[in-house]
């Protein structure tokens, strides 16, 4: 592990997740495997075939550990805590492409992970590392998805989990998962940034392992989103990868992944990254507009609770990723996020609100001319549609919403059903 601020190096089995000399963020420095380019691509591609064999119980069945040479090559199989995460689909949905005016738009849906979000990719590595070093507990601060994922993987590993979440600000689907999987849950009278502040110091002092995205092992696991989508595209890099941005763990991970993919010869050129924030929680976008001359912090307010973060912990890593990929950072309004979500949901895919920020961002960037109509774009959907059903139901109950599918109350009569069916058939013919 190397400190990104002062350059100090630490053994990969050091229990600390931040630099003990200056407090900076740590990153994993991966020694590239002997196999490079086509040879390494062949190794990864063969593991997909191995994992497809019925009844085969192999670490390669995980869409994270399939890429172990670029994630954590020295991890022994016995320490790996996995639920065969990853292996998420890459969808093409014409209605979504039309709405964004980007014909070659693909959706990488991380909501198909075991606990319903991309967090599982990072958590399999973070919790495996905790087992490897003998941590007596794992902990995190969370807006919901991290806590759900940590609780599940800690239960699988058989170690205690403690999570801190902002009271009254976590979607019920996520809180329900956290409680069901058995994590000790602390409801903090404050926001996410307060939760992270409270979680950091006690975790290290009491011998636990903090599993937030400041943990470099979390970042290492999340790099595999990029490795897998590149593999799904036959190792042909898209022009853009667009993702929601909150605490900037994924932004950092995607930058690290592209760095490794280029160095290992998996791809010849890098896509550009576009990090999309909610308008009411957009400190990174504000910093970008000033050329990153100053780090910004805000009091976060947005319906997209998964990215409701005012002071991103992975800020420096995120800046590096955007600069190295000639990327951009923008924000979109809650109304744009909810409209994008309605379009995605109606295409049969579905996602949580924060996920839809990426698609709303694609549309905005296309309208501005930053993304060209001929560009190949992959938008990452980070969470499952049922993560936040409350927001979904509120949207569709409001007939004033542009894409609301308002429930229709009828009498218990066949004629009433027939009238609705006739109207529905007419509407579909007009489409």
C-alpha positions in Angstrom: 0.0 0.0 0.0 1.2 3.5 -0.9 0.1 6.8 0.5 -1.2 9.0 -2.3 -0.2 12.2 -0.4 3.3 11.5 0.9 4.4 8.4 -0.9 4.9 6.3 2.3 4.7 2.6 1.7 3.1 0.0 4.0 2.8 -3.8 3.9 -0.4 -5.1 2.3 -1.4 -6.8 5.6 -1.1 -3.6 7.6 -4.5 -3.2 9.4 -4.7 0.6 8.8 -6.7 2.0 5.9 -5.1 5.5 6.0 -1.5 6.6 6.1 0.0 6.5 9.6 2.5 9.3 8.7 0.3 12.0 7.2 -3.3 10.7 7.3 -3.5 10.5 3.5 -5.5 7.9 1.5 -3.7 4.6 0.6 -3.9 2.8 -2.7 -2.9 -0.7 -3.6 0.1 -0.8 -5.9 -0.4 -4.0 -8.0 2.6 -5.7 -9.5 1.6 -6.5 -13.0 1.5 -10.2 -13.9 4.0 -11.7 -16.3 1.1 -12.4 -18.8 0.2 -9.1 -20.6 -2.1 -8.1 -23.4 -3.6 -11.0 -25.4 -2.2 -13.6 -22.9 -3.8 -11.9 -19.9 -7.1 -11.4 -21.8 -7.1 -15.1 -22.6 -6.7 -16.1 -18.9 -9.6 -13.9 -17.9 -11.8 -15.1 -20.8 -11.1 -18.8 -20.0 -12.3 -18.2 -16.5 -15.7 -17.1 -17.8 -16.0 -20.5 -19.4 -14.8 -22.4 -16.3 -17.4 -20.5 -14.2 -20.2 -21.5 -16.6 -19.7 -25.2 -16.0 -22.8 -26.5 -14.0 -21.9 -27.4 -10.4 -18.4 -26.0 -10.7 -17.5 -24.4 -7.3 -14.6 -22.2 -8.2 -13.3 -18.8 -7.2 -13.5 -17.9 -10.9 -17.3 -17.9 -10.5 -16.9 -14.5 -8.9 -16.9 -11.6 -11.3 -14.4 -10.0 -8.9 -11.9 -12.8 -8.2 -11.9 -13.7 -11.9 -9.5 -10.7 -12.2 -7.5 -11.5 -9.1 -4.1 -10.7 -10.7 -5.2 -7.1 -11.0 -7.2 -7.0 -7.7 -5.2 -8.8 -4.9 -3.0 -11.5 -6.4 -1.6 -12.7 -3.1 -4.9 -13.5 -1.4 -5.3 -17.2 -0.6 -8.5 -18.9 -1.6 -9.2 -19.9 2.0 -9.5 -16.3 3.1 -11.8 -15.2 0.3 -15.4 -14.4 1.3 -17.5 -14.5 -1.8 -21.1 -14.8 -2.9 -20.1 -15.0 -6.6 -20.6 -11.3 -6.9 -20.2 -9.4 -10.2 -21.1 -11.0 -13.5 -23.6 -8.2 -14.0 -25.4 -7.7 -17.4 -24.6 -5.1 -20.0 -28.0 -4.0 -21.4 -29.0 -2.3 -24.6 -32.3 -0.6 -24.2 -33.6 1.4 -27.2 -36.1 3.6 -25.2 -33.3 4.8 -22.9 -31.0 5.4 -25.8 -33.6 7.4 -27.6 -34.4 9.5 -24.5 -30.7 10.4 -24.2 -30.2 10.9 -27.9 -27.2 8.6 -27.7 -27.9 5.6 -30.0 -25.0 3.5 -28.9 -25.8 3.6 -25.1 -25.3 0.5 -22.9 -26.3 0.1 -19.3 -24.0 -1.8 -16.9 -26.4 -2.9 -14.2 -24.6 -3.4 -10.9 -28.0 -3.9 -9.1 -27.7 -7.6 -10.1 -25.1 -8.2 -7.4 -26.1 -10.4 -4.4 -27.3 -7.5 -2.1 -28.5 -5.4 -5.0 -25.6 -2.9 -5.5 -22.1 -2.5 -6.7 -20.9 -2.4 -3.1 -20.6 -6.2 -3.1 -17.6 -6.0 -5.5 -15.6 -3.9 -3.0 -17.0 -5.7 0.0 -15.8 -9.2 -1.0 -12.2 -7.8 -1.1 -12.5 -5.6 2.0 -14.0 -8.4 4.2 -11.7 -11.0 2.8 -8.8 -8.8 3.8 -10.3 -8.3 7.2 -10.4 -12.1 7.6 -6.8 -12.4 6.3 -5.4 -10.0 8.9 -7.6 -11.3 11.8 -9.7 -8.2 12.3 -12.1 -8.7 15.3 -14.9 -6.8 13.6 -15.8 -4.8 10.5 -17.5 -1.4 10.4 -18.7 1.3 8.1 -20.6 4.6 7.8 -23.3 4.4 5.1 -26.2 5.9 3.3 -27.6 2.4 3.0 -26.0 0.2 0.3 -22.6 -0.1 2.0 -24.2 -1.1 5.3 -26.4 -3.7 3.5 -23.4 -5.2 1.7 -21.1 -5.1 4.7 -23.7 -6.8 6.9 -24.2 -9.6 4.4 -20.5 -10.3 3.9 -19.7 -10.1 7.6 -22.4 -12.6 8.2 -21.0 -14.9 5.6 -17.5 -14.5 7.2 -18.8 -15.0 10.7 -17.5 -11.8 12.1 -19.3 -8.9 13.9 -20.4 -5.9 11.9 -21.2 -2.4 13.2 -22.7 0.2 10.9 -23.5 3.9 11.4 -26.2 5.4 9.3 -27.9 8.9 9.3 -31.1 8.4 11.2 -34.2 8.9 9.1 -32.2 9.4 5.9 -31.8 5.8 4.7 -34.2 4.1 2.3 -36.2 1.4 4.0 -35.1 -1.3 1.6 -31.5 -0.8 2.5 -32.1 -0.4 6.2 -34.2 -3.6 6.2 -31.3 -5.5 4.6 -28.8 -4.2 7.1 -31.0 -5.3 10.1 -31.9 -8.7 8.5 -28.2 -9.6 7.9 -27.5 -9.0 11.5 -25.3 -5.9 11.7 -25.4 -3.8 14.8 -26.9 -0.6 13.5 -26.4 2.8 15.0 -28.8 5.6 13.9 -26.8 8.8 14.1 -28.4 12.2 14.6 -26.5 13.7 11.7 -25.6 13.2 8.0 -23.3 10.7 6.3 -20.3 12.9 6.8 -20.9 12.8 10.6 -21.2 9.0 10.4 -17.9 8.6 8.6 -16.2 10.9 11.1 -17.5 8.8 14.0 -16.6 5.5 12.3 -13.0 6.2 11.4 -11.0 6.6 14.6 -12.7 4.1 16.9 -12.5 1.4 14.2 -8.7 1.5 14.0 -8.3 2.0 17.8 -10.4 -1.0 18.7 -8.8 -3.4 16.2 -11.7 -3.4 13.7 -11.5 -2.9 9.9 -13.2 0.1 8.4 -14.9 -0.9 5.2 -15.8 2.4 3.6 -14.3 3.4 0.2 -11.3 5.1 1.9 -10.3 1.4 2.4 -8.0 0.6 -0.6 -9.3 -2.9 -0.7 -12.8 -1.7 -1.4 -11.5 0.3 -4.3 -9.6 -2.7 -5.6 -12.8 -4.7 -5.7 -14.7 -2.0 -7.5 -12.2 -1.8 -10.3 -13.7 -5.0 -11.6 -16.8 -3.2 -12.8 -14.5 -1.7 -15.5 -12.6 -4.9 -16.2 -15.8 -6.8 -16.6 -17.5 -4.3 -18.9 -14.3 -4.1 -21.1 -14.4 -7.9 -21.3 -18.1 -7.9 -22.3 -17.1 -5.5 -25.1 -14.4 -7.9 -26.3 -11.8 -5.6 -24.8 -12.8 -2.8 -27.0 -12.9 0.4 -24.9 -16.0 2.6 -25.2 -15.7 6.3 -25.7 -17.3 7.1 -22.4 -18.0 5.5 -19.0 -20.6 7.5 -17.1 -21.3 6.9 -13.4 -23.1 8.4 -10.4 -20.7 10.2 -8.0 -21.2 10.6 -4.2 -18.3 9.6 -2.0 -16.2 9.1 -5.2 -15.1 5.6 -4.4 -16.2 4.4 -7.9 -14.7 7.4 -9.6 -11.4 6.5 -8.0 -11.8 2.8 -8.7 -12.6 3.4 -12.4 -9.6 5.6 -12.8 -7.4 2.9 -11.1 -8.9 0.2 -13.3 -8.3 2.1 -16.5 -4.7 2.8 -15.4 -4.2 -0.9 -14.8 -5.9 -2.0 -18.0 -3.7 0.2 -20.1 -0.5 -0.9 -18.3 -1.4 -4.6 -18.6 -2.2 -4.2 -22.3 -5.9 -5.2 -21.9 -6.9 -2.1 -23.9 -5.1 0.3 -26.3 -6.9 3.5 -25.3 -8.8 4.8 -22.4 -12.5 5.9 -22.3 -13.3 9.2 -20.8 -15.0 9.2 -17.4 -18.1 11.4 -16.7 -18.9 11.6 -13.0 -22.5 12.7 -12.3 -23.7 14.3 -9.1 -27.1 15.4 -7.8 -27.5 19.1 -7.9 -28.1 19.3 -4.2 -25.0 17.2 -3.4 -22.5 18.4 -5.9 -19.2 19.4 -4.2 -17.1 17.5 -6.7 -18.9 19.2 -9.7 -18.3 22.6 -8.1 -14.7 21.8 -7.6 -14.4 20.7 -11.3 -15.9 23.9 -12.5 -13.1 25.8 -10.8 -10.5 23.4 -12.3 -10.1 21.7 -9.0 -8.5 24.8 -7.6 -10.3 24.4 -4.4 -11.9 21.5 -2.6 -15.6 22.2 -2.0 -18.0 20.8 0.7 -21.7 21.3 0.9 -24.7 20.3 3.0 -26.1 17.6 0.9 -29.8 17.4 -0.1 -31.2 15.1 -2.8 -33.7 12.3 -3.3 -30.8 10.1 -4.5 -29.8 9.1 -1.0 -27.0 6.8 -2.2 -25.0 9.9 -3.4 -26.2 12.3 -0.7 -22.7 13.2 0.4 -21.4 16.7 1.0 -17.7 16.1 1.6 -16.4 13.1 -0.5 -13.8 11.0 1.2 -12.1 9.9 -2.0 -11.8 13.4 -3.4 -8.1 13.3 -4.3 -8.4 10.0 -5.9 -11.4 11.2 -7.9 -9.5 14.3 -9.1 -6.8 12.0 -10.4 -9.2 9.8 -12.2 -10.9 12.7 -14.0 -7.7 14.4 -14.9 -6.0 11.2 -16.2 -9.0 10.3 -18.4 -9.8 13.8 -19.7 -13.1 13.4 -17.8 -15.9 15.7 -16.8 -18.0 16.2 -13.7 -21.5 17.7 -13.9 -24.6 17.8 -11.8 -28.2 17.1 -12.6 -31.4 18.1 -10.8 -33.6 15.7 -8.8 -36.3 16.2 -11.4 -33.9 15.0 -14.1 -32.8 12.0 -12.0 -36.4 11.0 -11.4 -37.4 11.4 -15.0 -34.4 9.3 -16.1 -35.3 6.7 -13.5 -38.8 6.5 -14.9 -37.5 5.9 -18.4 -35.1 3.2 -17.3 -37.7 1.5 -15.2 -40.2 1.6 -18.0 -37.7 -0.1 -20.3 -37.9 -3.2 -18.0 -34.5 -2.7 -16.4 -35.2 -0.6 -13.3 -32.8 1.0 -10.9 -32.6 3.1 -7.7 -32.6 6.9 -7.9 -28.9 7.4 -7.6 -28.3 5.0 -10.5 -30.4 7.1 -12.8 -28.1 10.1 -12.3 -25.7 8.5 -14.8 -28.4 8.3 -17.5 -29.6 11.8 -16.8 -26.0 12.9 -17.1 -25.6 11.2 -20.5 -28.7 13.1 -21.8 -27.3 16.4 -20.4 -23.8 15.9 -21.9 -25.3 14.9 -25.2 -27.4 18.0 -25.3 -24.4 20.1 -24.5 -22.4 18.4 -27.3 -19.8 16.9 -24.9 -21.0 13.4 -25.9 -21.4 13.0 -29.6 -24.3 11.1 -31.2 -21.8 8.5 -32.6 -20.0 7.9 -29.3 -20.2 4.5 -27.6 -21.3 5.1 -24.0 -21.6 2.8 -21.0 -23.7 4.2 -18.2 -23.4 2.4 -14.9 -26.5 1.7 -12.9 -25.3 1.2 -9.3 -28.3 -0.2 -7.5 -31.5 -2.3 -7.7 -35.0 -0.8 -8.3 -36.2 -2.1 -4.9 -33.5 -0.4 -2.9 -35.8 2.7 -2.6 -39.4 1.7 -3.4 -40.7 4.7 -1.5 -39.4 7.3 -4.0 -40.7 5.1 -6.9 -44.2 4.9 -5.5 -44.3 8.7 -4.7 -43.3 9.5 -8.2 -46.0 7.4 -9.9 -48.7 8.5 -7.5 -48.2 12.1 -8.7 -50.1 12.5 -12.0 -48.3 15.7 -12.7 -45.0 13.9 -13.2 -44.1 13.7 -16.9 -43.8 9.9 -17.0 -46.0 9.0 -14.0 -47.8 5.6 -14.3 -50.6 6.5 -11.9 -52.6 3.6 -10.4 -56.2 3.6 -11.4 -58.9 2.9 -8.8 -61.9 1.0 -10.2 -65.1 -0.6 -9.0 -65.2 -4.4 -8.7 -66.9 -4.7 -12.1 -65.8 -6.4 -15.4 -66.9 -3.4 -17.4 -64.5 -1.2 -15.5 -61.6 -3.5 -16.3 -62.7 -3.6 -20.0 -62.6 0.2 -20.2 -59.1 0.3 -18.9 -57.9 -2.4 -21.2 -59.4 -0.7 -24.2 -57.7 2.6 -23.3 -54.4 0.8 -22.7 -54.6 -1.0 -26.1 -55.2 2.4 -27.8 -52.2 3.9 -26.0 -49.9 1.1 -27.0 -51.0 1.4 -30.7 -50.1 5.1 -30.6 -46.6 4.2 -29.4 
